[in-house]
CSV table of N, CA and C in Angstrom, one decimal:
chain,number,residue,atom,x,y,z
A,65,MET,N,16.4,0.3,-4.5
A,65,MET,CA,15.7,1.1,-3.6
A,65,MET,C,14.2,1.0,-3.8
A,66,VAL,N,13.4,0.6,-2.8
A,66,VAL,CA,12.0,0.4,-3.0
A,66,VAL,C,11.3,1.8,-2.7
A,67,LEU,N,10.5,2.2,-3.6
A,67,LEU,CA,9.7,3.5,-3.6
A,67,LEU,C,8.3,3.2,-3.3
A,68,ARG,N,7.7,4.0,-2.4
A,68,ARG,CA,6.3,3.8,-2.1
A,68,ARG,C,5.6,5.1,-2.1
A,69,LEU,N,4.4,5.1,-2.7
A,69,LEU,CA,3.5,6.3,-2.8
A,69,LEU,C,2.2,5.9,-2.2
A,70,ILE,N,1.6,6.7,-1.3
A,70,ILE,CA,0.4,6.4,-0.7
A,70,ILE,C,-0.7,7.5,-1.0
A,71,LEU,N,-1.8,7.0,-1.5
A,71,LEU,CA,-3.0,7.9,-1.7
A,71,LEU,C,-3.9,7.6,-0.6
A,72,LYS,N,-4.2,8.7,0.2
A,72,LYS,CA,-5.1,8.5,1.4
A,72,LYS,C,-6.3,9.5,1.3
A,73,ASN,N,-7.4,8.9,1.7
A,73,ASN,CA,-8.7,9.7,1.8
A,73,ASN,C,-8.6,10.4,3.1
A,74,VAL,N,-8.4,11.7,3.1
A,74,VAL,CA,-8.4,12.5,4.4
A,74,VAL,C,-9.7,13.1,4.7
A,75,SER,N,-10.7,12.9,3.9
A,75,SER,CA,-12.0,13.5,4.1
A,75,SER,C,-12.9,12.6,5.0
A,76,PRO,N,-13.9,13.1,5.6
A,76,PRO,CA,-14.8,12.3,6.5
A,76,PRO,C,-15.8,11.4,5.7
A,77,ASN,N,-15.8,11.5,4.4
A,77,ASN,CA,-16.7,10.8,3.5
A,77,ASN,C,-16.0,9.9,2.5
A,78,PRO,N,-16.6,8.9,2.0
A,78,PRO,CA,-16.0,8.0,1.0
A,78,PRO,C,-15.7,8.9,-0.2
A,79,VAL,N,-14.6,8.5,-0.9
A,79,VAL,CA,-14.2,9.3,-2.1
A,79,VAL,C,-13.9,8.2,-3.2
A,80,GLU,N,-14.4,8.6,-4.4
A,80,GLU,CA,-14.2,7.7,-5.5
A,80,GLU,C,-12.9,8.1,-6.2
A,81,ALA,N,-12.0,7.2,-6.3
A,81,ALA,CA,-10.7,7.4,-7.0
A,81,ALA,C,-10.8,6.7,-8.4
A,82,ARG,N,-10.8,7.5,-9.5
A,82,ARG,CA,-10.9,7.0,-10.8
A,82,ARG,C,-9.5,6.9,-11.4
A,83,LEU,N,-8.8,5.8,-11.1
A,83,LEU,CA,-7.4,5.6,-11.5
A,83,LEU,C,-7.4,5.3,-13.0
A,84,ASP,N,-6.5,6.0,-13.7
A,84,ASP,CA,-6.4,5.9,-15.1
A,84,ASP,C,-5.1,5.2,-15.5
A,85,GLY,N,-5.3,4.1,-16.1
A,85,GLY,CA,-4.1,3.3,-16.6
A,85,GLY,C,-3.7,2.2,-15.6
A,86,ARG,N,-3.1,1.2,-16.2
A,86,ARG,CA,-2.6,0.1,-15.4
A,86,ARG,C,-1.2,-0.1,-15.7
A,87,PRO,N,-0.2,0.2,-14.9
A,87,PRO,CA,-0.4,0.8,-13.6
A,87,PRO,C,-0.8,2.2,-13.6
A,88,PRO,N,-1.5,2.7,-12.5
A,88,PRO,CA,-1.9,4.1,-12.5
A,88,PRO,C,-0.9,5.0,-11.8
A,89,HIS,N,0.3,4.5,-11.5
A,89,HIS,CA,1.2,5.4,-10.8
A,89,HIS,C,2.6,5.4,-11.5
A,90,ASP,N,3.4,6.3,-11.1
A,90,ASP,CA,4.7,6.5,-11.7
A,90,ASP,C,5.6,7.1,-10.6
A,91,PHE,N,6.9,7.0,-10.8
A,91,PHE,CA,7.9,7.6,-10.0
A,91,PHE,C,8.9,8.3,-10.9
A,92,ILE,N,9.4,9.5,-10.6
A,92,ILE,CA,10.3,10.2,-11.4
A,92,ILE,C,11.5,10.7,-10.5
A,93,VAL,N,12.7,10.4,-10.9
A,93,VAL,CA,13.9,10.9,-10.2
A,93,VAL,C,14.5,12.0,-11.1
A,94,ARG,N,14.8,13.1,-10.5
A,94,ARG,CA,15.4,14.2,-11.2
A,94,ARG,C,16.7,14.7,-10.5
A,95,ARG,N,17.5,15.4,-11.3
A,95,ARG,CA,18.6,16.1,-10.6
A,95,ARG,C,18.1,17.4,-10.0
A,96,PRO,N,18.9,18.0,-9.1
A,96,PRO,CA,18.4,19.3,-8.5
A,96,PRO,C,18.0,20.3,-9.5
A,97,ASP,N,18.6,20.3,-10.7
A,97,ASP,CA,18.2,21.3,-11.8
A,97,ASP,C,16.9,21.0,-12.5
A,98,GLY,N,16.3,19.8,-12.2
A,98,GLY,CA,15.0,19.4,-12.8
A,98,GLY,C,15.2,18.4,-13.9
A,99,THR,N,16.4,18.1,-14.4
A,99,THR,CA,16.6,17.2,-15.4
A,99,THR,C,16.2,15.8,-15.0
A,100,GLU,N,15.4,15.2,-15.8
A,100,GLU,CA,14.9,13.8,-15.5
A,100,GLU,C,16.1,12.8,-15.7
A,101,VAL,N,16.3,12.0,-14.7
A,101,VAL,CA,17.3,10.9,-14.7
A,101,VAL,C,16.6,9.6,-14.9
A,102,TRP,N,15.5,9.3,-14.3
A,102,TRP,CA,14.9,8.0,-14.4
A,102,TRP,C,13.4,8.2,-14.1
A,103,ARG,N,12.7,7.3,-14.9
A,103,ARG,CA,11.2,7.3,-14.7
A,103,ARG,C,10.8,5.8,-14.6
A,104,TRP,N,10.1,5.5,-13.6
A,104,TRP,CA,9.7,4.1,-13.3
A,104,TRP,C,9.0,3.5,-14.5
A,105,SER,N,8.2,4.2,-15.2
A,105,SER,CA,7.4,3.7,-16.3
A,105,SER,C,8.1,3.7,-17.6
A,106,HIS,N,9.4,4.2,-17.7
A,106,HIS,CA,10.2,4.2,-18.9
A,106,HIS,C,10.3,2.8,-19.5
A,107,GLY,N,9.8,2.7,-20.7
A,107,GLY,CA,9.9,1.4,-21.4
A,107,GLY,C,8.8,0.5,-21.1
A,108,GLN,N,7.9,0.8,-20.2
A,108,GLN,CA,6.8,0.0,-19.8
A,108,GLN,C,5.6,0.3,-20.6
A,109,ALA,N,4.8,-0.7,-20.9
A,109,ALA,CA,3.5,-0.4,-21.6
A,109,ALA,C,2.5,-0.1,-20.5
A,110,VAL,N,1.8,1.0,-20.6
A,110,VAL,CA,0.7,1.4,-19.6
A,110,VAL,C,-0.6,1.1,-20.3
A,111,GLN,N,-1.4,0.2,-19.8
A,111,GLN,CA,-2.7,-0.1,-20.4
A,111,GLN,C,-3.7,1.0,-20.1
A,112,ASP,N,-4.5,1.4,-21.1
A,112,ASP,CA,-5.5,2.4,-20.9
A,112,ASP,C,-6.7,1.8,-20.3
A,113,ILE,N,-6.7,1.6,-19.0
A,113,ILE,CA,-7.8,0.9,-18.3
A,113,ILE,C,-8.2,1.8,-17.1
A,114,LEU,N,-9.5,2.1,-17.0
A,114,LEU,CA,-10.0,2.9,-15.9
A,114,LEU,C,-10.4,1.9,-14.8
A,115,GLN,N,-9.8,2.2,-13.6
A,115,GLN,CA,-10.2,1.4,-12.4
A,115,GLN,C,-10.8,2.3,-11.4
A,116,ILE,N,-12.0,2.0,-10.9
A,116,ILE,CA,-12.6,2.8,-9.9
A,116,ILE,C,-12.5,2.2,-8.6
A,117,ARG,N,-12.0,3.0,-7.6
A,117,ARG,CA,-11.8,2.5,-6.2
A,117,ARG,C,-12.5,3.5,-5.3
A,118,VAL,N,-13.3,3.0,-4.4
A,118,VAL,CA,-13.9,3.9,-3.4
A,118,VAL,C,-13.1,3.7,-2.1
A,119,LEU,N,-12.6,4.9,-1.7
A,119,LEU,CA,-11.8,4.9,-0.5
A,119,LEU,C,-12.6,5.4,0.7
A,120,ARG,N,-12.7,4.6,1.7
A,120,ARG,CA,-13.5,5.0,2.9
A,120,ARG,C,-12.6,6.1,3.6
A,121,PRO,N,-13.2,6.8,4.6
A,121,PRO,CA,-12.4,7.8,5.3
A,121,PRO,C,-11.2,7.1,6.0
A,122,ALA,N,-10.0,7.8,5.8
A,122,ALA,CA,-8.7,7.3,6.3
A,122,ALA,C,-8.1,6.1,5.5
A,123,GLU,N,-8.9,5.6,4.6
A,123,GLU,CA,-8.3,4.4,3.8
A,123,GLU,C,-7.2,4.9,2.9
A,124,GLU,N,-6.2,4.0,2.7
A,124,GLU,CA,-5.1,4.3,1.8
A,124,GLU,C,-4.9,3.3,0.7
A,125,LEU,N,-4.4,3.8,-0.4
A,125,LEU,CA,-4.0,2.9,-1.5
A,125,LEU,C,-2.4,3.1,-1.6
A,126,ALA,N,-1.7,2.0,-1.6
A,126,ALA,CA,-0.2,2.1,-1.7
A,126,ALA,C,0.2,1.6,-3.1
A,127,PHE,N,1.2,2.3,-3.6
A,127,PHE,CA,1.8,2.0,-4.9
A,127,PHE,C,3.3,1.9,-4.7
A,128,GLU,N,3.9,0.9,-5.3
A,128,GLU,CA,5.3,0.7,-5.2
A,128,GLU,C,6.0,0.5,-6.5
A,129,GLY,N,7.3,0.8,-6.4
A,129,GLY,CA,8.2,0.6,-7.6
A,129,GLY,C,9.6,0.5,-7.0
A,130,VAL,N,10.5,0.0,-7.9
A,130,VAL,CA,11.9,-0.1,-7.5
A,130,VAL,C,12.8,0.7,-8.4
A,131,TRP,N,13.6,1.5,-7.8
A,131,TRP,CA,14.7,2.3,-8.5
A,131,TRP,C,16.0,1.6,-8.3
A,132,PRO,N,16.6,1.0,-9.4
A,132,PRO,CA,17.8,0.3,-9.3
A,132,PRO,C,19.0,1.3,-9.3
A,133,GLN,N,18.8,2.5,-9.0
A,133,GLN,CA,19.8,3.6,-9.0
A,133,GLN,C,20.6,3.6,-10.3
A,134,ARG,N,19.8,3.5,-11.4
A,134,ARG,CA,20.3,3.6,-12.7
A,134,ARG,C,19.5,4.7,-13.5
A,135,ASP,N,20.0,5.2,-14.5
A,135,ASP,CA,19.3,6.2,-15.3
A,135,ASP,C,18.4,5.4,-16.3
A,136,ASN,N,17.7,6.2,-17.2
A,136,ASN,CA,16.8,5.6,-18.1
A,136,ASN,C,17.5,4.8,-19.2
A,137,ASN,N,18.8,5.0,-19.3
A,137,ASN,CA,19.6,4.2,-20.3
A,137,ASN,C,20.3,3.0,-19.6
A,138,GLY,N,20.0,2.8,-18.3
A,138,GLY,CA,20.6,1.6,-17.6
A,138,GLY,C,22.0,1.9,-17.0
A,139,ARG,N,22.5,3.1,-17.1
A,139,ARG,CA,23.8,3.4,-16.5
A,139,ARG,C,23.6,3.7,-15.0
A,140,PRO,N,24.6,3.3,-14.2
A,140,PRO,CA,24.5,3.7,-12.8
A,140,PRO,C,24.6,5.2,-12.6
A,141,VAL,N,23.8,5.7,-11.7
A,141,VAL,CA,23.8,7.1,-11.4
A,141,VAL,C,25.0,7.5,-10.5
A,142,ALA,N,25.5,8.7,-10.7
A,142,ALA,CA,26.6,9.1,-9.9
A,142,ALA,C,26.2,9.5,-8.5
A,143,PRO,N,27.1,9.4,-7.5
A,143,PRO,CA,26.7,9.8,-6.1
A,143,PRO,C,26.3,11.3,-6.2
A,144,GLY,N,25.4,11.6,-5.3
A,144,GLY,CA,25.0,13.0,-5.2
A,144,GLY,C,23.5,13.1,-4.8
A,145,MET,N,23.0,14.3,-5.0
A,145,MET,CA,21.6,14.7,-4.6
A,145,MET,C,20.7,14.5,-5.7
A,146,TYR,N,19.5,13.9,-5.5
A,146,TYR,CA,18.5,13.7,-6.5
A,146,TYR,C,17.1,14.1,-5.8
A,147,ARG,N,16.1,14.3,-6.7
A,147,ARG,CA,14.7,14.6,-6.2
A,147,ARG,C,13.8,13.5,-6.7
A,148,LEU,N,12.9,13.0,-5.8
A,148,LEU,CA,12.0,12.0,-6.2
A,148,LEU,C,10.6,12.5,-6.1
A,149,GLN,N,9.8,12.1,-7.1
A,149,GLN,CA,8.3,12.5,-7.1
A,149,GLN,C,7.5,11.4,-7.5
A,150,GLY,N,6.4,11.2,-6.8
A,150,GLY,CA,5.4,10.1,-7.1
A,150,GLY,C,4.2,10.8,-7.8
A,151,ILE,N,3.7,10.0,-8.8
A,151,ILE,CA,2.5,10.5,-9.6
A,151,ILE,C,1.4,9.4,-9.5
A,152,VAL,N,0.2,9.8,-9.4
A,152,VAL,CA,-1.0,9.0,-9.6
A,152,VAL,C,-1.8,9.6,-10.7
A,153,ARG,N,-2.0,8.7,-11.8
A,153,ARG,CA,-2.8,9.2,-12.9
A,153,ARG,C,-4.3,8.9,-12.6
A,154,LEU,N,-5.0,10.0,-12.8
A,154,LEU,CA,-6.5,9.9,-12.6
A,154,LEU,C,-7.2,10.2,-13.9
A,155,GLU,N,-8.5,9.9,-14.0
A,155,GLU,CA,-9.2,10.1,-15.2
A,155,GLU,C,-9.2,11.6,-15.6
A,156,GLN,N,-9.3,12.5,-14.6
A,156,GLN,CA,-9.3,13.9,-14.8
A,156,GLN,C,-8.0,14.6,-14.6
A,157,GLY,N,-6.9,13.9,-14.7
A,157,GLY,CA,-5.6,14.5,-14.6
A,157,GLY,C,-4.7,13.7,-13.7
A,158,ARG,N,-3.8,14.3,-13.0
A,158,ARG,CA,-2.9,13.5,-12.1
A,158,ARG,C,-2.7,14.2,-10.8
A,159,LEU,N,-2.3,13.4,-9.8
A,159,LEU,CA,-1.9,14.0,-8.5
A,159,LEU,C,-0.4,13.7,-8.4
A,160,ALA,N,0.3,14.7,-8.0
A,160,ALA,CA,1.8,14.6,-7.8
A,160,ALA,C,2.2,14.9,-6.4
A,161,SER,N,3.0,14.0,-5.9
A,161,SER,CA,3.5,14.3,-4.5
A,161,SER,C,4.5,15.4,-4.5
A,162,ALA,N,4.8,15.9,-3.3
A,162,ALA,CA,5.8,16.9,-3.2
A,162,ALA,C,7.1,16.1,-3.4
A,163,GLU,N,8.1,16.8,-4.0
A,163,GLU,CA,9.4,16.2,-4.3
A,163,GLU,C,10.1,15.9,-3.0
A,164,GLN,N,10.8,14.8,-2.9
A,164,GLN,CA,11.6,14.4,-1.7
A,164,GLN,C,13.1,14.3,-2.1
A,165,ASN,N,13.9,14.7,-1.2
A,165,ASN,CA,15.4,14.6,-1.5
A,165,ASN,C,15.9,13.1,-1.3
A,166,LEU,N,16.7,12.7,-2.2
A,166,LEU,CA,17.4,11.5,-2.1
A,166,LEU,C,18.9,11.8,-2.3
A,167,THR,N,19.7,11.1,-1.5
A,167,THR,CA,21.2,11.2,-1.6
A,167,THR,C,21.8,9.9,-1.9
A,168,ILE,N,22.5,9.8,-3.0
A,168,ILE,CA,23.2,8.6,-3.3
A,168,ILE,C,24.7,8.8,-2.8
A,169,LEU,N,25.1,7.9,-2.0
A,169,LEU,CA,26.4,8.0,-1.4
A,169,LEU,C,27.4,7.2,-2.2
A,170,PRO,N,28.7,7.6,-2.2
A,170,PRO,CA,29.7,6.9,-3.0
A,170,PRO,C,30.0,5.5,-2.4
């Protein structure tokens, strides 16, 4: 399953995005009770690199990852309801998307 997170400048002015780390994004899949099932960055080395991007008004940055519908231990996940959240790491913290529902069918 391809996951996509978009960071968009919704202001009328250019905005400087100080992206922290390479890659500067992550995706987390949780059960409805909040238990983490899978994290895109699990087992990956994240380089401590600051990347500065200036976004013009309405400009977007897109980040992608792939969830193989397995947990962090490589086991297939059971059918059911899950929650997905995207994260962008910034120099001064992080931005997190609202959680989205995912349903894995049998």
